Tab-separated table of C-alpha atoms in Angstrom:
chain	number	residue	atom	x	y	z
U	11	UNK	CA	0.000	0.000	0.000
U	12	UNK	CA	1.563	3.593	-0.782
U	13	UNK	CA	2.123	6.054	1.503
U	14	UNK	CA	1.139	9.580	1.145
U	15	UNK	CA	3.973	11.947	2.412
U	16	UNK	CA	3.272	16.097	2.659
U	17	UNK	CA	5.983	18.212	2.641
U	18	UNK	CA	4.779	21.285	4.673
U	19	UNK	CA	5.808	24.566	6.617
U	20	UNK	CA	3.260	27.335	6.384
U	21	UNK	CA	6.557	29.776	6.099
U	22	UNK	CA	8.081	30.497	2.775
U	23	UNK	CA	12.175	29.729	1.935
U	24	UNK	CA	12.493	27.258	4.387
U	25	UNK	CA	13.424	24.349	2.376
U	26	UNK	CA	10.248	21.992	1.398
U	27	UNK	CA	11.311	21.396	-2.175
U	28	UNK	CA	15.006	21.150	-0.890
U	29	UNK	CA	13.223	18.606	1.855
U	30	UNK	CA	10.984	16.797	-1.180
U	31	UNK	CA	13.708	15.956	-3.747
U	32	UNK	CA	16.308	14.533	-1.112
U	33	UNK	CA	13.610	12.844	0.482
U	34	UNK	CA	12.104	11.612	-2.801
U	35	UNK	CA	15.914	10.254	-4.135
U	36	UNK	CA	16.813	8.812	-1.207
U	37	UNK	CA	14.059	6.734	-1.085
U	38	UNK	CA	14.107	5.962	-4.850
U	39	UNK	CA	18.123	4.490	-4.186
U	40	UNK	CA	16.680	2.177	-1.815
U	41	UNK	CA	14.416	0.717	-5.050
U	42	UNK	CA	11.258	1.698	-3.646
U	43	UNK	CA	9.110	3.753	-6.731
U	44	UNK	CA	8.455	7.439	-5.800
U	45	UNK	CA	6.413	10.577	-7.320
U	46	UNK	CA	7.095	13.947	-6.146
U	47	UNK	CA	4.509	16.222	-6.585
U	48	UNK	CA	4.317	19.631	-6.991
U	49	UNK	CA	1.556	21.327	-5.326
U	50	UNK	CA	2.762	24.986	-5.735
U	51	UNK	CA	0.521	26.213	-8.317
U	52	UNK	CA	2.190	29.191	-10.047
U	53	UNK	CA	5.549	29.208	-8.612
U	54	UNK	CA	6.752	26.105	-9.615
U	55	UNK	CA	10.066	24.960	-8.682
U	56	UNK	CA	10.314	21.078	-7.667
U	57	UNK	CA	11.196	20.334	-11.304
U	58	UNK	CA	14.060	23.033	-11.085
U	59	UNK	CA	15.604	21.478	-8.236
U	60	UNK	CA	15.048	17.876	-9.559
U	61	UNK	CA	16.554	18.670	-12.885
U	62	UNK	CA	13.674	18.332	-14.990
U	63	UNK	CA	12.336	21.793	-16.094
U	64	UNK	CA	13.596	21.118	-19.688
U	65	UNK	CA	10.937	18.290	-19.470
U	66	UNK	CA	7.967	19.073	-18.668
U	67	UNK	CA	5.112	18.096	-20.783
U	68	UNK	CA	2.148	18.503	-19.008
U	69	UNK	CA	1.615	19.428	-15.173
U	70	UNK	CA	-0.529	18.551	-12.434
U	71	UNK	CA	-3.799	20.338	-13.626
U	72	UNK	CA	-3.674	18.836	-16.947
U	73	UNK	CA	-4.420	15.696	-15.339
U	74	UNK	CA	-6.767	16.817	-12.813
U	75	UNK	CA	-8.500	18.266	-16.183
U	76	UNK	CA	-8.147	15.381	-18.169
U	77	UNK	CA	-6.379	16.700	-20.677
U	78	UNK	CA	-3.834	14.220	-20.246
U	79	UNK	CA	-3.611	10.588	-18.370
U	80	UNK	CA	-1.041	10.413	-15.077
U	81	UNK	CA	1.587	8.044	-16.903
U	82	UNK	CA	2.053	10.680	-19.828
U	83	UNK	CA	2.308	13.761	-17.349
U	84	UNK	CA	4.456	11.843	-14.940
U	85	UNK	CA	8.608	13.022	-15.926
U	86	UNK	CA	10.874	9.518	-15.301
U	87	UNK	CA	14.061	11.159	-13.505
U	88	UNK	CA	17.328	9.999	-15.750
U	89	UNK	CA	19.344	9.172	-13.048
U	90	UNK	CA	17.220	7.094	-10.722
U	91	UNK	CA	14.523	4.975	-12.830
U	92	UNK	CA	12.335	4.870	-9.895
U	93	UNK	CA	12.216	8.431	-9.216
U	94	UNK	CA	9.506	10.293	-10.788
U	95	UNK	CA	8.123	13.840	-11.178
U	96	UNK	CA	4.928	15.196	-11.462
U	97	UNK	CA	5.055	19.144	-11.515
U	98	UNK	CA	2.870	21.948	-11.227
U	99	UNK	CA	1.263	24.327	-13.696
U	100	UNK	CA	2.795	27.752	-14.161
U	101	UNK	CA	0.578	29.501	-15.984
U	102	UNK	CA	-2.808	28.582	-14.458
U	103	UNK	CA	-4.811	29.680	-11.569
U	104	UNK	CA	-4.598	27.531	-8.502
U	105	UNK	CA	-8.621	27.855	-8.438
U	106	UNK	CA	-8.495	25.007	-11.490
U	107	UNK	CA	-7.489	22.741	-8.684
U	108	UNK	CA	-10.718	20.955	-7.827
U	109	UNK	CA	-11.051	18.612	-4.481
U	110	UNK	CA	-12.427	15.886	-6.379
U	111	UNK	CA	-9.770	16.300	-8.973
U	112	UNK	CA	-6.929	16.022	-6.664
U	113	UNK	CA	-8.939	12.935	-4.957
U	114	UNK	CA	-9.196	11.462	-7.891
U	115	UNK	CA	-5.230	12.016	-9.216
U	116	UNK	CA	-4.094	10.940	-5.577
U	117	UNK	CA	-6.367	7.654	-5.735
U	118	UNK	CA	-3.985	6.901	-9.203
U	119	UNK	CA	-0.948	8.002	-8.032
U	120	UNK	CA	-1.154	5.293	-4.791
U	121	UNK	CA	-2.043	2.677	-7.057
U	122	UNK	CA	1.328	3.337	-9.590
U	123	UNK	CA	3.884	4.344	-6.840
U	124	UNK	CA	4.980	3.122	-3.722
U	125	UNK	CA	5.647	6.664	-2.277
U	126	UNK	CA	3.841	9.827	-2.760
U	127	UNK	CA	5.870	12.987	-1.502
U	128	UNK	CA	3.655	16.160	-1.925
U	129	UNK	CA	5.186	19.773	-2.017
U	130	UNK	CA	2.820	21.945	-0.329
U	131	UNK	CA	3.094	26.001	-1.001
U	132	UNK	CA	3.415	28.114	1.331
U	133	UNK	CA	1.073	29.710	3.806
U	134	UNK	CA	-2.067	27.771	5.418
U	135	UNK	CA	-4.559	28.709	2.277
U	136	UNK	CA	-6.370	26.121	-0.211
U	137	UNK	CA	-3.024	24.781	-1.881
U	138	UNK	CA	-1.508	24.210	1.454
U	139	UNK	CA	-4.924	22.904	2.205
U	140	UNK	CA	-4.939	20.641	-1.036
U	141	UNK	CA	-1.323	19.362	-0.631
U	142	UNK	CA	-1.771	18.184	3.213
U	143	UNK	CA	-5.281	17.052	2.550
U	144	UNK	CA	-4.478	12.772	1.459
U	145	UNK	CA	-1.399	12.475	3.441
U	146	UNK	CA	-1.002	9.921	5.736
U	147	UNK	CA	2.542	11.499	6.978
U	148	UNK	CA	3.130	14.620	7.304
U	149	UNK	CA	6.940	16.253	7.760
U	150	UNK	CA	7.173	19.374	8.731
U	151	UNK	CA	10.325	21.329	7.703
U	152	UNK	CA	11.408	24.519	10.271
U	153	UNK	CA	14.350	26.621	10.845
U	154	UNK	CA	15.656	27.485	14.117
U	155	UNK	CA	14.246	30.970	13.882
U	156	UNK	CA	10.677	32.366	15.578
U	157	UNK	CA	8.483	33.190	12.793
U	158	UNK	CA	9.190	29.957	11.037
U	159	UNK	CA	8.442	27.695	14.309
U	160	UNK	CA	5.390	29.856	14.916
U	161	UNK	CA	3.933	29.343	11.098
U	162	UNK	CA	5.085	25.543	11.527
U	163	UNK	CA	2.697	25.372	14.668
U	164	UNK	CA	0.115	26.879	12.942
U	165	UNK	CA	0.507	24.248	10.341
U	166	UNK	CA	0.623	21.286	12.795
U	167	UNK	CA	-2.860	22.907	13.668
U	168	UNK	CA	-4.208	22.051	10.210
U	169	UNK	CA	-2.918	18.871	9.838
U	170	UNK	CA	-4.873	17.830	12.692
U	171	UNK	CA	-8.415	19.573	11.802
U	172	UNK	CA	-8.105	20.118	7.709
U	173	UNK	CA	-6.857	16.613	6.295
U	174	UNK	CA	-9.068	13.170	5.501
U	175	UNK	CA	-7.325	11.357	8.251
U	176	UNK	CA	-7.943	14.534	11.340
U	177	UNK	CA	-11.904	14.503	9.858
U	178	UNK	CA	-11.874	10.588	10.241
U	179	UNK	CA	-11.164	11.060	13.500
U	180	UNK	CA	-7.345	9.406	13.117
U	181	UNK	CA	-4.249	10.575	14.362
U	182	UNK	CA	-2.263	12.420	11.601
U	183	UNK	CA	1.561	10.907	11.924
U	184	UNK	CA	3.521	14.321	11.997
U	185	UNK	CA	6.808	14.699	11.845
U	186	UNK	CA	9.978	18.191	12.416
U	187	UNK	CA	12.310	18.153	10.041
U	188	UNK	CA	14.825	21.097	11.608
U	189	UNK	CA	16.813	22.311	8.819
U	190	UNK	CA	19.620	25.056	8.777
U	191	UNK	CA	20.932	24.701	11.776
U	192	UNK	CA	23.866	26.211	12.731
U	193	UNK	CA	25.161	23.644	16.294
U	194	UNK	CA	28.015	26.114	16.520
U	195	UNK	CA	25.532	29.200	16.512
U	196	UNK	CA	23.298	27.072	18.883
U	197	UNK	CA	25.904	26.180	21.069
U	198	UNK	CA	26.760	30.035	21.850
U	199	UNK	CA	23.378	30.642	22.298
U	200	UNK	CA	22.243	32.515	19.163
U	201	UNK	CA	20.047	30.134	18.104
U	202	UNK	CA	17.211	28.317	19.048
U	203	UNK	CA	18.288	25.091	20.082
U	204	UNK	CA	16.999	21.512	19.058
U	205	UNK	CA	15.259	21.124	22.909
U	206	UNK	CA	13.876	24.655	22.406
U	207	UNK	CA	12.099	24.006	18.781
U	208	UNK	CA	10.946	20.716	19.840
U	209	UNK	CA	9.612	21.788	22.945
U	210	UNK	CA	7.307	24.590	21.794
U	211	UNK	CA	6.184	22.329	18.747
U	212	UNK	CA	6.254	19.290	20.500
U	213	UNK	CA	6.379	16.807	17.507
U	214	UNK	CA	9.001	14.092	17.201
U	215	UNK	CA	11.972	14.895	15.238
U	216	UNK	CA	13.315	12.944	12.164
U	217	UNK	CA	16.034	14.846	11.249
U	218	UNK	CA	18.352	17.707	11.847
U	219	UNK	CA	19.582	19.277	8.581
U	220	UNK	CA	22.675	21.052	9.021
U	221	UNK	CA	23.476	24.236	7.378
U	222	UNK	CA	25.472	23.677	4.264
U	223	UNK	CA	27.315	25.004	1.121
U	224	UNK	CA	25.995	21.431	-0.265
U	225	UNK	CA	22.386	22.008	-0.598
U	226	UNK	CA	23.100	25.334	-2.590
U	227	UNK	CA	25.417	23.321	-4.746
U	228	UNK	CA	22.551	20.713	-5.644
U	229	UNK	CA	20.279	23.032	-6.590
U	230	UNK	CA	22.333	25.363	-8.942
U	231	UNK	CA	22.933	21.904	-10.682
U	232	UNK	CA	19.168	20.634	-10.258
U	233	UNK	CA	19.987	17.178	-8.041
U	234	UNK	CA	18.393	16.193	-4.880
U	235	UNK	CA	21.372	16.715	-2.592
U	236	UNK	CA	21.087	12.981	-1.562
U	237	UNK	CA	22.174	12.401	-5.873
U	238	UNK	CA	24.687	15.078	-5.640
U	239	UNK	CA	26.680	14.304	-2.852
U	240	UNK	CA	25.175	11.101	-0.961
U	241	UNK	CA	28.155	11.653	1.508
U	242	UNK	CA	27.626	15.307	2.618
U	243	UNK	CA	26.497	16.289	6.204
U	244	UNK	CA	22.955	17.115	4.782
U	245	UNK	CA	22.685	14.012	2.373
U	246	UNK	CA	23.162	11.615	5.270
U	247	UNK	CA	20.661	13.400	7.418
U	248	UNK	CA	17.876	12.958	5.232
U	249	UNK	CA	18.792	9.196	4.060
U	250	UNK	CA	18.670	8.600	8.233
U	251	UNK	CA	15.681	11.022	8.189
U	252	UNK	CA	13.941	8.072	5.344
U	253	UNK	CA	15.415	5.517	7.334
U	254	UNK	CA	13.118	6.516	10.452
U	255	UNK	CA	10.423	7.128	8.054
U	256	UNK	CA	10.325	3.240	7.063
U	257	UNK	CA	10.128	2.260	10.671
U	258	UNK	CA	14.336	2.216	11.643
U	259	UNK	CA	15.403	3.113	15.265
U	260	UNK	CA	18.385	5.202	14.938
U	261	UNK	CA	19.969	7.545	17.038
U	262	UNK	CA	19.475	11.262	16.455
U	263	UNK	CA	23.326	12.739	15.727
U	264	UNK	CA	24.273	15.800	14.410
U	265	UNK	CA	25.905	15.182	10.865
U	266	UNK	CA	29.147	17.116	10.291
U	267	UNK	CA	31.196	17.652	6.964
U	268	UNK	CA	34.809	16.216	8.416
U	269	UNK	CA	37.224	18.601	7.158
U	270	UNK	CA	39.968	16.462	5.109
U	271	UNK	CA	43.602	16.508	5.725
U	272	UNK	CA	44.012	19.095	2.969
U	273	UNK	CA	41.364	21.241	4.401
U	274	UNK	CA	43.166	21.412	7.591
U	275	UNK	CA	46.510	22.236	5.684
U	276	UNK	CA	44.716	25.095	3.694
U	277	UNK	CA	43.254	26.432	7.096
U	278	UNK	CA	46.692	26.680	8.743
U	279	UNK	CA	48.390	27.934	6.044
U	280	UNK	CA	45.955	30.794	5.803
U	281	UNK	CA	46.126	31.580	9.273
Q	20	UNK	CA	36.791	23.426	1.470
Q	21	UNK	CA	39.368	21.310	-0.301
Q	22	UNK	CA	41.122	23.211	-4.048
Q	23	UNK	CA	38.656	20.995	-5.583
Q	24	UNK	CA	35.546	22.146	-3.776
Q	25	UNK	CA	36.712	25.685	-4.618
Q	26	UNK	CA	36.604	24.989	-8.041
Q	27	UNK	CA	33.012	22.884	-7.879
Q	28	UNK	CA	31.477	25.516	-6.332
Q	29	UNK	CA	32.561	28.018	-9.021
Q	30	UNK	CA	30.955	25.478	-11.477
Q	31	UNK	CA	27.661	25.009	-9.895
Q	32	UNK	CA	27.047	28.958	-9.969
Q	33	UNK	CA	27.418	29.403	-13.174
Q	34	UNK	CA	25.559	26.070	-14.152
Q	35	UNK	CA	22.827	27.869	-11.756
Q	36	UNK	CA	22.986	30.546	-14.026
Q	37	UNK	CA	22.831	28.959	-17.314
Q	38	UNK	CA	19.932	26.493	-16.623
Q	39	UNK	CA	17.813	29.322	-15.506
Q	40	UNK	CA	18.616	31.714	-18.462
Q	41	UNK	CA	18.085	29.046	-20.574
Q	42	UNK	CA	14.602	27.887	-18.881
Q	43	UNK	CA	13.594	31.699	-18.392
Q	44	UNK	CA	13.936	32.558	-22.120
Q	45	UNK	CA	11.404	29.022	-22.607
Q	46	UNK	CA	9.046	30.465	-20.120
Q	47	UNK	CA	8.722	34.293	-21.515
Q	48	UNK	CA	8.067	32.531	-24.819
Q	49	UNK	CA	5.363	30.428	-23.926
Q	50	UNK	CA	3.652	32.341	-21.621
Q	51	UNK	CA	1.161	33.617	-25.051
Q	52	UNK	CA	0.442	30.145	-25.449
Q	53	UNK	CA	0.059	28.502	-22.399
Q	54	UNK	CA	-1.623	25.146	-24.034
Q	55	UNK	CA	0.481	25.208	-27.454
Q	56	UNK	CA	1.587	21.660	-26.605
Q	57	UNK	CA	-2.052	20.801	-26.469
Q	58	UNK	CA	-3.584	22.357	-29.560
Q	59	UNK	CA	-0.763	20.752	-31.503
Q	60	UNK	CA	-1.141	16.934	-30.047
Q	61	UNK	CA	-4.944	17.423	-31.381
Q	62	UNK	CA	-4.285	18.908	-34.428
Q	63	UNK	CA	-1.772	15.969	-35.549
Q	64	UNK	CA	-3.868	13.206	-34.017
Q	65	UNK	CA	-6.792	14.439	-36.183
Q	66	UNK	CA	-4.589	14.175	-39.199
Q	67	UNK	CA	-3.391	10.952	-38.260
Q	68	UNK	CA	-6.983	9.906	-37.421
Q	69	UNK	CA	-7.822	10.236	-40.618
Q	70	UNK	CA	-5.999	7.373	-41.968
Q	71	UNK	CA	-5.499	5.360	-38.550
Q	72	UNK	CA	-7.393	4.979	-35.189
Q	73	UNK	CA	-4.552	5.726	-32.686
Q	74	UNK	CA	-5.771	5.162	-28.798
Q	75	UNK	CA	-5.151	8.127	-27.093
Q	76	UNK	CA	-3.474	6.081	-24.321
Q	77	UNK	CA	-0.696	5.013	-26.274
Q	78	UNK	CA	0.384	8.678	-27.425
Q	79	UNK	CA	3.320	9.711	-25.628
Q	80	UNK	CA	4.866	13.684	-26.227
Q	81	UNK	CA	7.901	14.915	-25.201
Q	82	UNK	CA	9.949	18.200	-24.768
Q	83	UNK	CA	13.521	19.299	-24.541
Q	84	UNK	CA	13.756	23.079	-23.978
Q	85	UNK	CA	17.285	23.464	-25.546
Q	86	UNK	CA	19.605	26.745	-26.133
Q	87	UNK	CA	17.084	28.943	-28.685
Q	88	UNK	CA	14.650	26.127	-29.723
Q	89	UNK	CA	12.504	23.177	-28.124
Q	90	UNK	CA	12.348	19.809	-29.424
Q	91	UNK	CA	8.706	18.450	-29.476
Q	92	UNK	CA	8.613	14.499	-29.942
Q	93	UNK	CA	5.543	12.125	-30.466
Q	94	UNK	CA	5.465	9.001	-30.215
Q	95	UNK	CA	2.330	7.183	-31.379
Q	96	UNK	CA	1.648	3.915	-31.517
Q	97	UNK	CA	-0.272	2.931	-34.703
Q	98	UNK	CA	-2.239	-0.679	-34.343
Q	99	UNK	CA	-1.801	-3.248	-36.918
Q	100	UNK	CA	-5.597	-3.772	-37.331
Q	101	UNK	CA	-6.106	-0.439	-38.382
Q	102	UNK	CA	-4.495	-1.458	-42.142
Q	103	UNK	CA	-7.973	-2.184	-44.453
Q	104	UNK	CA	-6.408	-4.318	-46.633
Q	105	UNK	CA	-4.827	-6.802	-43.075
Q	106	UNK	CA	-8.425	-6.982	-41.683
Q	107	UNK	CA	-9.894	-8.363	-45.406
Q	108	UNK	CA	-6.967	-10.518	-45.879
Q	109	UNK	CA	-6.781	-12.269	-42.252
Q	110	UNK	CA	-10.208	-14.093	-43.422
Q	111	UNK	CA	-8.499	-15.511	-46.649
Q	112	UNK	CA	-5.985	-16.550	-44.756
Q	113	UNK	CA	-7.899	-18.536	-42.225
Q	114	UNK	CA	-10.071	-20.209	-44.781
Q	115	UNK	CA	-6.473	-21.506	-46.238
Q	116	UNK	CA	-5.208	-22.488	-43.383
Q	117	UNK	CA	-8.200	-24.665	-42.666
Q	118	UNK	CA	-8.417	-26.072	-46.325
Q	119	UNK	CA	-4.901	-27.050	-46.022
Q	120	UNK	CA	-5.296	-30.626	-43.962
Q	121	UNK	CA	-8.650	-31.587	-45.526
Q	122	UNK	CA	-6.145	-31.516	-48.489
Q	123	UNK	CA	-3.739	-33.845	-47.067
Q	124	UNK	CA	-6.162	-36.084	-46.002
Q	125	UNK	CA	-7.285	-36.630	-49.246
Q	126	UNK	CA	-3.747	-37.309	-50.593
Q	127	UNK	CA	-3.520	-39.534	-48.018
């Protein structure tokens, strides 16, 4: 049976594509089939980080239309054959997104795939809405900074009144993805630590992303950082942060890029 | 950051900048015909429906937004049935086929 994954944050910039692609690869290199989806009518990006805006076809409405059928909208990623794409329109008006159509595009895509990852906008209106509304996880990415843990709260809100499972009367499986953060900054208390963010939210925590000069890298070349550089600080966290998702007891660490024995030489010999 | 990160990162900037000039210059050009892609998969399936029936299931399209031009490919699957002159001869065919031992049995 697939699992329906939403990607969500209420805050803009915070790193839900970022969070779908590496989530969406890393799964895919384990051989399970994936679609990422691209909820964010309008401002359309997930193919741009994935690679595949030279691509696309058709997009999410289409389908939801009925101008074209889910396996011809659907973009095959060329690096990982189970990895698959299914983006968002650019030019239309989010309004063309009907309930039923998304229920009935949703209902397709859990037959074909094993995974569903959806990329919810931002902000709490009817895309957010739309995105969060078949999930039967939700992660919630954050940054160690107020206004994004506030909007993520207000989030966690709607995942427990505004999605099929919350009006069933189920308990939505939510979990933080903390991304950004800085464990030096933390450490000299300018930052909101882990305790602090998890505390306030009080959600269980999947994964802490650390800040990096890798997940700018992987999107200026358009590969989900776990494809990029599967070794990097960030990579790791999120292939631990799937390995949770699947059930795995691991214990939370905070990934570091080890500086190599040339690093170290270049640092001295600048100082 | 090793002297081979330096020069990666270097790279990935300016890839950064090339994909999205290149996608940018796509998107200002097809924002006046937002369903081109569309309109053009009917208007060559109704051409091709004149001579074939093509299910609509097995017609796959692709794009590749390139430097200055796109690339629009179709691939359609035509059915063998759809040939007149198959569907009348299959019959004939048949009848030999069936003709064929009553034959040898007589020889024999």
């Amino acid at each position: 049976m697939a699992k329906v994954l939403v990607v969500t944050s209420g805050k803009g910039g915070v790193g839900k594509t970022t969070t779908t692609a590496a989530l969406g690869a890393a799964i895919a290199q384990g051989g399970q089939s994936v679609c990422v989806v691209d909820f964010d009518v309008g401002l359309r990006n997930l193919d741009l980080v994935m690679g595949a805006e030279r691509r696309v076809v058709y997009d999410l409405i289409n389908v939801v239309n009925g101008d074209a059928k889910l396996n011809q909208a659907v973009i095959r990623d060329k690096r990982l054959e189970t990895l698959h794409l299914l983006p968002a329109s650019q030019t239309r008006d989010k309004d063309a997104l009907t309930d039923e159509g998304v229920a009935r595009v949703m209902e397709e895509l859990r037959e074909k795939f094993d995974w569903v990852i959806c990329d919810s906008p931002a902000g709490i209106e009817r895309g957010a809405q739309l995105a969060m509304r078949h999930a039967d996880v939700a992660v919630v990415v954050t940054n160690p900074e107020v206004s994004s843990v506030r909007d993520s709260d207000r989030i966690i809100g709607l995942l427990d009144s505004k999605t099929i499972k919350a009006e069933r009367g189920e308990n939505m499986d939510k979990h933080l993805i903390l991304t950004r953060y800085d464990p030096a900054r933390a450490d000299r208390g300018d930052m909101l630590k882990v305790e602090d963010v998890l505390e306030i939210l009080s959600i269980p925590l999947l994964a802490i992303i650390p800040e990096s000069q890798e997940v700018l890298r992987a999107s200026n070349v358009g590969c989900p950082v776990t494809l990029n550089n599967p070794h990097c600080a960030p990579a790791r966290a999120y292939s631990d942060a799937v390995r949770r998702l699947k059930g795995e007891e691991l214990p939370m660490t905070m990934p570091t890029d080890r500086k190599s024995f040339l690093d170290k030489l270049f640092l001295r010999r600048a100082a | 950051m090793t002297l081979l990160g330096l020069f990666n990162k270097r790279a990935s900037g300016s890839v950064a900048r090339e994909r999205l000039q290149l996608i940018l210059a796509h998107e200002r050009s097809e924002t006046g015909q937002p369903d081109l892609v569309i309109t053009l998969r009917e208007e060559i399936l109704a051409v091709i429906a004149k001579h074939v029936s093509v299910e609509r299931d097995k017609v796959k399209i692709t794009l590749e937004r390139g430097e200055g031009v796109s690339t629009l490919g179709l691939d359609i699957e035509l059915p063998l049935i759809a040939s007149k002159t198959r569907t009348e001869a299959k019959p004939e065919k048949a009848a030999l086929e069936k003709a064929a031992p009553e034959k040898r049995k007589q020889a024999a």
